[in-house]
C-alpha positions in Angstrom: 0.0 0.0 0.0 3.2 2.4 0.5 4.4 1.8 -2.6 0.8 2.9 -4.2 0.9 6.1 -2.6 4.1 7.2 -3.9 2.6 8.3 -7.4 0.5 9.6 -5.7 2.5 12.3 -4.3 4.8 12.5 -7.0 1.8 14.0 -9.2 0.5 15.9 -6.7 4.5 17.7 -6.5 4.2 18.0 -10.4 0.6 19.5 -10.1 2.1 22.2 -7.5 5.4 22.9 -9.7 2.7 23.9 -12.6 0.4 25.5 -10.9 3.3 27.8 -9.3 5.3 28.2 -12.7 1.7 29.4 -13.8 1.3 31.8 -11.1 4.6 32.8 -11.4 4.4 33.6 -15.2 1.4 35.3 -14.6 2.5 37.8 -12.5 5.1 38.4 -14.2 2.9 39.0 -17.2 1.3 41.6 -15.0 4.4 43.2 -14.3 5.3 43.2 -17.7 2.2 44.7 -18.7 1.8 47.2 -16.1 5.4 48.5 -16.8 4.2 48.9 -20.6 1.1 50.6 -19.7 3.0 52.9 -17.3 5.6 53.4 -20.4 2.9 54.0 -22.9 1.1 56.4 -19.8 4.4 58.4 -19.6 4.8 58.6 -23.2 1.2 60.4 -24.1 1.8 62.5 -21.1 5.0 63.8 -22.6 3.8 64.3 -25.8 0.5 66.0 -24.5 2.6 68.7 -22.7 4.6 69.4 -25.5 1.4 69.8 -27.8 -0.6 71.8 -25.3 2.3 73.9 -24.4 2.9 75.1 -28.2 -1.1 76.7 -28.1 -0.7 78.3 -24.7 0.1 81.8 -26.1 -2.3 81.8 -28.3 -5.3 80.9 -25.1 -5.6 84.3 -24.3 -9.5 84.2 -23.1 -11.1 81.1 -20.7 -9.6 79.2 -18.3 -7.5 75.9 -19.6 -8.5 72.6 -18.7 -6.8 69.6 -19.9 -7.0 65.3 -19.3 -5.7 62.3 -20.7 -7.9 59.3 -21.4 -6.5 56.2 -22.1 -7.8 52.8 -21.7 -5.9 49.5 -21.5 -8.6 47.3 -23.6 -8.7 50.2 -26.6 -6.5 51.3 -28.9 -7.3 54.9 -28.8 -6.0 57.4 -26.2 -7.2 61.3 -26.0 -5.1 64.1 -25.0 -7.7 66.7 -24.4 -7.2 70.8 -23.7 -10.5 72.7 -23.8 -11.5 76.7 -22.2 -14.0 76.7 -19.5 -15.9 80.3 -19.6 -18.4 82.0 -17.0 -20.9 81.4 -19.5 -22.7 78.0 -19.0 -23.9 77.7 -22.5 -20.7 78.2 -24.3 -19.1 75.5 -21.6 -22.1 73.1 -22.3 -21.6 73.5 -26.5 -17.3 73.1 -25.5 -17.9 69.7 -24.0 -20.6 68.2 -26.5 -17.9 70.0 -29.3 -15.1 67.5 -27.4 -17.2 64.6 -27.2 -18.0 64.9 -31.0 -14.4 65.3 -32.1 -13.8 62.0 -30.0 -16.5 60.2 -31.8 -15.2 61.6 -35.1 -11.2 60.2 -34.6 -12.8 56.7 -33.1 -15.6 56.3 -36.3 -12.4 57.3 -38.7 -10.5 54.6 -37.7 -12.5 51.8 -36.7 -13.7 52.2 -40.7 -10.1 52.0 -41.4 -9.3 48.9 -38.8 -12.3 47.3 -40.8 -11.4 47.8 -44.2 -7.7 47.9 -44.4 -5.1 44.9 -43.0 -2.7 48.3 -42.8 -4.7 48.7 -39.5 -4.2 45.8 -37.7 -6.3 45.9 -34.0 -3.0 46.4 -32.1 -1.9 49.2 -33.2 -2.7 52.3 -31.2 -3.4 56.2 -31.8 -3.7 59.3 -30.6 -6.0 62.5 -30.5 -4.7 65.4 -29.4 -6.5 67.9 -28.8 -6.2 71.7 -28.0 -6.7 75.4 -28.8 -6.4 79.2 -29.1 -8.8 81.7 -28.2 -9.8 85.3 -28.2 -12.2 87.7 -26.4 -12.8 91.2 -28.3 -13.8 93.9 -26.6 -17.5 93.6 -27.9 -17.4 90.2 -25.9 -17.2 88.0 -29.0 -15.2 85.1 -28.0 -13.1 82.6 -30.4 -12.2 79.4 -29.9 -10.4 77.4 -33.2 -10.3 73.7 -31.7 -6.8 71.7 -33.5 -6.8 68.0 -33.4 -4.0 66.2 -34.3 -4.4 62.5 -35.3 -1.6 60.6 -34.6 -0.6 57.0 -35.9 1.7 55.7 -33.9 3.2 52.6 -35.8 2.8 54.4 -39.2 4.2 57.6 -37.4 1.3 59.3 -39.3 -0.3 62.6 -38.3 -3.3 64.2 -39.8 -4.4 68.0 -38.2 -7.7 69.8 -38.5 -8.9 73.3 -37.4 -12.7 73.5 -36.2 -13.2 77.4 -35.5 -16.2 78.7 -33.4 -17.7 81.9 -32.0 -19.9 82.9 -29.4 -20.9 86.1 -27.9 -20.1 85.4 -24.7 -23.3 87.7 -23.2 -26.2 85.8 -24.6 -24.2 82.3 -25.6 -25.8 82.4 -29.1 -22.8 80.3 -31.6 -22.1 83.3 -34.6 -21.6 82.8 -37.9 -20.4 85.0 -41.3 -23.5 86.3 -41.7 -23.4 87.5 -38.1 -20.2 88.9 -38.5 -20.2 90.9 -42.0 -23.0 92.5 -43.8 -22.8 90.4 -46.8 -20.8 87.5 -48.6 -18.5 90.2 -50.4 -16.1 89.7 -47.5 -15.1 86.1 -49.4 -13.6 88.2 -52.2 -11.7 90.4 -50.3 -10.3 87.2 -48.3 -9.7 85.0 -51.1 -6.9 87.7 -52.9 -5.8 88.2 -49.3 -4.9 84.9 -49.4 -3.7 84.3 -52.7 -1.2 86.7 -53.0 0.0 86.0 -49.2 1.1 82.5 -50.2 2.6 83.7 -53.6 4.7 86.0 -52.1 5.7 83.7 -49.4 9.2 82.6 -50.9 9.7 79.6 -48.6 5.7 78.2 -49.2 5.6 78.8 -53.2 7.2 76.2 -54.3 5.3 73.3 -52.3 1.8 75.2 -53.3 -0.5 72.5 -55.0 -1.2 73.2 -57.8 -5.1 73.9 -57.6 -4.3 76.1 -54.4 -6.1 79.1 -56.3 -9.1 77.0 -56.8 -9.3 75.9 -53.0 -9.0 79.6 -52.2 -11.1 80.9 -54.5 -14.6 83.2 -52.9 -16.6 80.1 -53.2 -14.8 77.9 -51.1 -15.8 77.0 -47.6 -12.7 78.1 -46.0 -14.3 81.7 -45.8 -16.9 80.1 -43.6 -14.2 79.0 -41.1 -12.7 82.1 -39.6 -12.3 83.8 -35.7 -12.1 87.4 -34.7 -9.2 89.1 -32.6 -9.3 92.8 -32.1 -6.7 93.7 -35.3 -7.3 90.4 -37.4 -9.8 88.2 -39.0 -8.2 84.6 -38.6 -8.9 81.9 -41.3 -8.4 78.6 -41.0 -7.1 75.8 -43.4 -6.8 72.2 -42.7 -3.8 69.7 -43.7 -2.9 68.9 -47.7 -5.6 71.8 -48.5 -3.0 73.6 -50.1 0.4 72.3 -48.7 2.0 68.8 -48.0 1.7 67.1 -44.7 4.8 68.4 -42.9 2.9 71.9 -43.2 0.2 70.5 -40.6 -3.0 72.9 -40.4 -2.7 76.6 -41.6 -4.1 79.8 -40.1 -3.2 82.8 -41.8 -4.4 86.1 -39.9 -5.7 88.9 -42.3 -5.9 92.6 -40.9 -9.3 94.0 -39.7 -8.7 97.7 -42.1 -8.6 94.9 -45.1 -12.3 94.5 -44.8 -13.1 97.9 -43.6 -17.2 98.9 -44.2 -18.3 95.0 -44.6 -18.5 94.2 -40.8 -21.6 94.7 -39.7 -20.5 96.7 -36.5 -18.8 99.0 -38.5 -20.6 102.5 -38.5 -22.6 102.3 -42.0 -25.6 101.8 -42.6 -27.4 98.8 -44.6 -28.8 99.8 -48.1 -32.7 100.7 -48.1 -34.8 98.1 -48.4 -38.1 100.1 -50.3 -41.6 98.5 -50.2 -43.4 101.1 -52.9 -40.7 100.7 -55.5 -38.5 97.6 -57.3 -35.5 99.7 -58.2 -33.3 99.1 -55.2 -34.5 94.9 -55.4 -32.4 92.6 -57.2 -33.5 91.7 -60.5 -36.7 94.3 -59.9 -38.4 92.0 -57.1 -41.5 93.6 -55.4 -42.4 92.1 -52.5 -45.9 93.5 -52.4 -46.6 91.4 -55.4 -46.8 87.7 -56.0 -44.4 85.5 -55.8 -43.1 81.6 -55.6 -39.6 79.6 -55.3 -39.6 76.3 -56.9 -37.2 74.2 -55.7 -35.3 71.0 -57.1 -34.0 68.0 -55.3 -31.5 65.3 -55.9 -29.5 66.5 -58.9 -27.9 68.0 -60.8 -28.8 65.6 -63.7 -27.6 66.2 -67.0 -30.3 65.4 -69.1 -33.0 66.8 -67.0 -31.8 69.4 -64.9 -30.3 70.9 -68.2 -33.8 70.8 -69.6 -34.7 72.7 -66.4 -32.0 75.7 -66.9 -33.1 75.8 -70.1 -36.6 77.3 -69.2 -35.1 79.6 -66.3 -32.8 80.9 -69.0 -35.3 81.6 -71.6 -37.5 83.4 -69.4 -35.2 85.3 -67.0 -36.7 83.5 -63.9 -34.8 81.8 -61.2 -35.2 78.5 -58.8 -33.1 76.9 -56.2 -31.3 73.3 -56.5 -31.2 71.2 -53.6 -28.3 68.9 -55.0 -26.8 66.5 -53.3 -22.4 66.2 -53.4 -22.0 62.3 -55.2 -23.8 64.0 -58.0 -21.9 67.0 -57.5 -18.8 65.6 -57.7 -19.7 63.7 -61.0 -21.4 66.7 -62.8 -19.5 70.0 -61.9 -20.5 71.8 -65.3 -24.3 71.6 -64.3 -23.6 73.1 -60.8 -21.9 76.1 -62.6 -24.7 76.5 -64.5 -27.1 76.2 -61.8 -25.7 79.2 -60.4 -24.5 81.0 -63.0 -28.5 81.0 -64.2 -28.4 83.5 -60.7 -30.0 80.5 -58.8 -30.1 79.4 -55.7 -27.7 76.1 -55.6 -27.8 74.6 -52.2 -27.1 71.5 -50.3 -29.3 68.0 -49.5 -26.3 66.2 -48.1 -24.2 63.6 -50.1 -26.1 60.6 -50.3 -29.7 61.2 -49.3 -29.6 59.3 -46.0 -32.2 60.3 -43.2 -30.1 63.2 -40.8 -32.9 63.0 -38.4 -31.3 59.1 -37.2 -27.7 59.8 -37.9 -25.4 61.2 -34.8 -24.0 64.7 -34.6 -20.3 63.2 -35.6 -21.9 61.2 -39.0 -23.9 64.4 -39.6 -20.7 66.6 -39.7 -18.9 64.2 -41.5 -21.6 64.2 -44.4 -21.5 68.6 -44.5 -18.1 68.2 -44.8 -17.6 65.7 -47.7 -20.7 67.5 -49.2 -18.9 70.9 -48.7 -15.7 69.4 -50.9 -17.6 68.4 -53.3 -19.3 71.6 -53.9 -16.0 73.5 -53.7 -15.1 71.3 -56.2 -17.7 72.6 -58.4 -16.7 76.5 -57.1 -20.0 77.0 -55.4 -21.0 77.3 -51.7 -24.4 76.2 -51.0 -26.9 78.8 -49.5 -29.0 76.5 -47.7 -29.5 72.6 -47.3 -32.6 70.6 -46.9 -32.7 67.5 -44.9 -33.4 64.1 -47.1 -37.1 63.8 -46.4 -37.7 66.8 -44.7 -36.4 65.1 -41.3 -35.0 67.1 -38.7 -34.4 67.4 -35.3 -32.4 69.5 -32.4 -29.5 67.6 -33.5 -30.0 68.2 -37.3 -30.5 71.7 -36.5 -27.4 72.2 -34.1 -24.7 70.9 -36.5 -26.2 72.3 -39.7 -24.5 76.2 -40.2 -26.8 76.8 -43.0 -30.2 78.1 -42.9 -32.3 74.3 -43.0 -35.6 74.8 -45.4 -37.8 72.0 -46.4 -41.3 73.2 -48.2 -44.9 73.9 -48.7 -46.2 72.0 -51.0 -44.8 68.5 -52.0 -46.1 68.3 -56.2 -45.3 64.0 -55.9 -43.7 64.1 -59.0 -41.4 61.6 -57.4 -44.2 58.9 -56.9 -46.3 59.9 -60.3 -43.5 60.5 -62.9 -46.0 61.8 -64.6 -46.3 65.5 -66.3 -50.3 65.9 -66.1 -50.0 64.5 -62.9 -47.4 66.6 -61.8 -49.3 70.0 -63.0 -52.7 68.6 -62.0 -50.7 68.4 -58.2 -49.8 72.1 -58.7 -53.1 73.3 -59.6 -55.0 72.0 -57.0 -53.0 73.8 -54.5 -54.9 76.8 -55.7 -53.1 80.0 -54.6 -49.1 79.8 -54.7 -48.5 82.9 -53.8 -45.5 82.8 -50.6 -45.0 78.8 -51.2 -42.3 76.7 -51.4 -42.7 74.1 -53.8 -41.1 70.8 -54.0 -39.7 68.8 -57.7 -37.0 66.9 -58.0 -34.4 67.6 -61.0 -33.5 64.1 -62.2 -36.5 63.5 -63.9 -37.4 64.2 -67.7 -41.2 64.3 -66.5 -40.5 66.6 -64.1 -38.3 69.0 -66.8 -41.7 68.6 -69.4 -43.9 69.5 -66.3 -41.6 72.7 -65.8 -41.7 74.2 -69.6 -45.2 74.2 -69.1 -45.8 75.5 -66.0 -43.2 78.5 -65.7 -44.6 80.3 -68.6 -47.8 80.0 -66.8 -47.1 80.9 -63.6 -45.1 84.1 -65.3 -48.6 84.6 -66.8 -50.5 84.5 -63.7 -48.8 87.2 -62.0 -46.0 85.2 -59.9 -42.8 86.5 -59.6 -40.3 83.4 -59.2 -37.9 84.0 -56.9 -35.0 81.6 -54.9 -35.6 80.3 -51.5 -33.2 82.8 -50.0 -35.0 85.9 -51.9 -38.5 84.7 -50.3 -37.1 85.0 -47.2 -35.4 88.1 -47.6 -38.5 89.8 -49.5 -42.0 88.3 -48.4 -41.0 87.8 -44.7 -38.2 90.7 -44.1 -35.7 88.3 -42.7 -32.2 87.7 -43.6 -31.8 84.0 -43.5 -30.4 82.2 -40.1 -27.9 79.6 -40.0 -29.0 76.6 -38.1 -32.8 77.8 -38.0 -35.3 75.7 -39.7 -37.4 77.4 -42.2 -40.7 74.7 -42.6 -43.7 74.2 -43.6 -45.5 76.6 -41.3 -43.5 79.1 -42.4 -44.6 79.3 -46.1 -48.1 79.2 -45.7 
């Protein structure tokens, strides 16, 4: 029986040595791992400094905040440096702004860890993220957000500006059209710019060689500017014009450039007269009839060409609601849209519903859409949501004035000309609507060279979307404000 229980034992003594080498390897795998993680910890700390301390002369307004997130399971880490103001509005929009950018860097490369073995799941990256600011003395305050994306095995870096401004007193976010009296600003800015970087020795050379395009009036860089007392600041991302080892651009222009176009400066607006045309663009009376018909989904070259056609040959206008794949693939017709004197505007890239997308994936669309119309040389004056759907988050990330319409004439469910002018028709009285085509049919085009010269004949002055705000309801049109159905009746 003493000779039985020997095995016995001597298993039980392997069993333990295994169990212990386990143990042992395993801590040791912990130590290993926590000495990485403090390593990697120390690493993102060092760089973070480094990065925030480059902005800090430039924070001049708001108190800087700053943390490092960084989790051991992901392979994204945030380096984040953000102003806290007295105004609890402006914080609240700073935070959301933070969280968004977050979302933004995490969607960009989880698509890319998807689609491309280049991005294998261990590899890690970085958003850094920080600022400059500026408070004028008539408490307008600027804050241009710069993110730096950072690959670490590829050693790749990618930087973005995302200016804002508040006025600090009520919290309301300002835009251009809050800032200068009209869009003739973009001129003044865009030969600013020009000659700047052709008469910067050291930069001419690496221009691309569309740079003049990308800063021509049209393009949306004009939209993405901040305020200091002596400068307008505007605000170009990476490879816009340069290579990579450029980063993101600002280039500060002098206030006395664009003397008489702010609207603070002491001048006053020209007279708007209700008894008489003359001082109305192309002789507009807004004591008389009018209606905007509008066009969705092109441009189209067959039948949105039709459409142009008709505007042309009777002197009447109408605003496109194109969306930026079609763009993209039919510059010319965009350039005619708006050199017609139309209204060409946005309806995002690819027609998906905004009202169940998230404020990153709705920023991400306005900005693909806003290439592809700079592309074309145009900046749209409003946008329309796909199907008319909205919400508070539509409406918060959407720096255009957001119109939908009045009265929907189903020519995308009949295809049909009679049907299409029988749908008009029975609406009765157009006078102050909105009205609702879509430019990619030929049915649509045939229902169109009948109806304009009638409506011309009826009395109806056909005017853009933007001129019906302007003229029938005395408003200039409002970034971010939805203009709906209620509000063309």
């Amino acid at each position: 029986m003493l000779q039985r229980k020997k095995p016995k034992k001597r298993k039980f003594l392997v069993i333990f040595s295994v169990l212990t080498l386990i143990l042992v390897l395993t801590c040791c795998v912990y130590a290993i791992a926590s000495v990485m993680t403090d390593k990697k910890a120390n690493l993102i700390a060092n760089e973070a400094n480094a990065y925030f301390a480059s902005f800090a002369e430039k924070q001049t307004a708001g108190t800087s905040l700053q943390k490092i997130e960084n989790s051991n399971d992901q392979p994204f880490t945030f380096a984040l440096q953000y102003p806290s103001t007295d105004n609890q509005f402006v914080n609240t929009y700073i935070t959301d702004a933070i969280e968004e950018r977050k979302n933004i860097f995490i969607s960009h490369y989880e698509k890319l860890r998807n689609k491309s073995n280049a991005h294998k799941k261990s590899e890690q990256y970085a958003l850094f993220l920080s600022y400059t600011s500026n408070l004028t003395e008539d408490h307008i305050l600027s804050v241009a957000f710069h993110d730096l994306y950072q690959e670490y095995k590829s050693d790749t870096t990618y930087a973005y500006w995302t200016p804002r401004m508040f006025d600090l007193q009520s919290g309301k976010e300002l835009t251009a059209s809050d800032i200068f009296r009209d869009k003739s600003y973009r001129q003044i800015a865009s030969a600013y710019l020009i000659s700047y970087f052709q008469n910067q020795s050291t930069l001419t050379e690496h221009l691309y060689t569309n740079y003049e395009t990308t800063l021509a009036p049209e393009s949306p860089i004009y939209d993405r500017f901040t305020l200091t007392e002596d400068a307008v600041v505007f605000y170009m991302n990476q490879y816009k014009i340069l290579p990579q080892s450029y980063g993101a651009i600002s280039v500060a222009i002098p206030r006395e450039e664009f003397s008489g176009h702010f609207l603070s400066d002491p001048q006053s607006p020209p007279a708007v007269c209700d008894d008489t045309i003359q001082n109305h663009p192309r002789g507009i009376d807004p004591n008389k009839k009018m209606v905007a018909l509008t066009f969705d989904d092109g441009p189209s070259p067959t039948a949105t060409n039709r459409i142009l056609d008709v505007l042309e040959k009777y002197g009447v206008v109408a605003t496109f609601y194109d969306v930026g794949y079609r763009v993209a693939q039919h510059p010319e017709v965009v350039k005619r849209e708006a050199a017609s004197g139309s209204d060409v505007a946005s309806h995002s890239y690819d027609h998906k519903d905004f009202a169940k997308m998230t404020a990153a994936q709705i920023q991400e669309d306005v900005e693909k859409t806003a290439q592809a119309f700079a592309l074309a040389g145009v900046t749209p004056s409003s946008f329309r949501p796909p199907y008319g759907s909205t919400n508070a988050t539509v409406e918060k990330n959407i720096s255009m004035p957001i119109v939908t319409w009045s009265i929907d004439t189903l020519d995308w469910k009949s295809r049909n000309t009679n049907a299409i002018l029988n749908q008009v028709n029975a609406a009765g009285n157009l006078d102050g609507k909105v009205l609702l085509f879509h430019g990619i049919y030929d049915s649509t085009a045939a229902a169109i060279e009948t109806l304009v010269p009638q409506l011309i004949a009826d009395g109806y002055q056909l005017v853009t979307v933007t001129e019906m705000i302007t003229y029938r309801h005395n408003e200039t049109p409002e970034n971010g404000k939805l203009y709906g159905y209620s509000y063309f009746q």
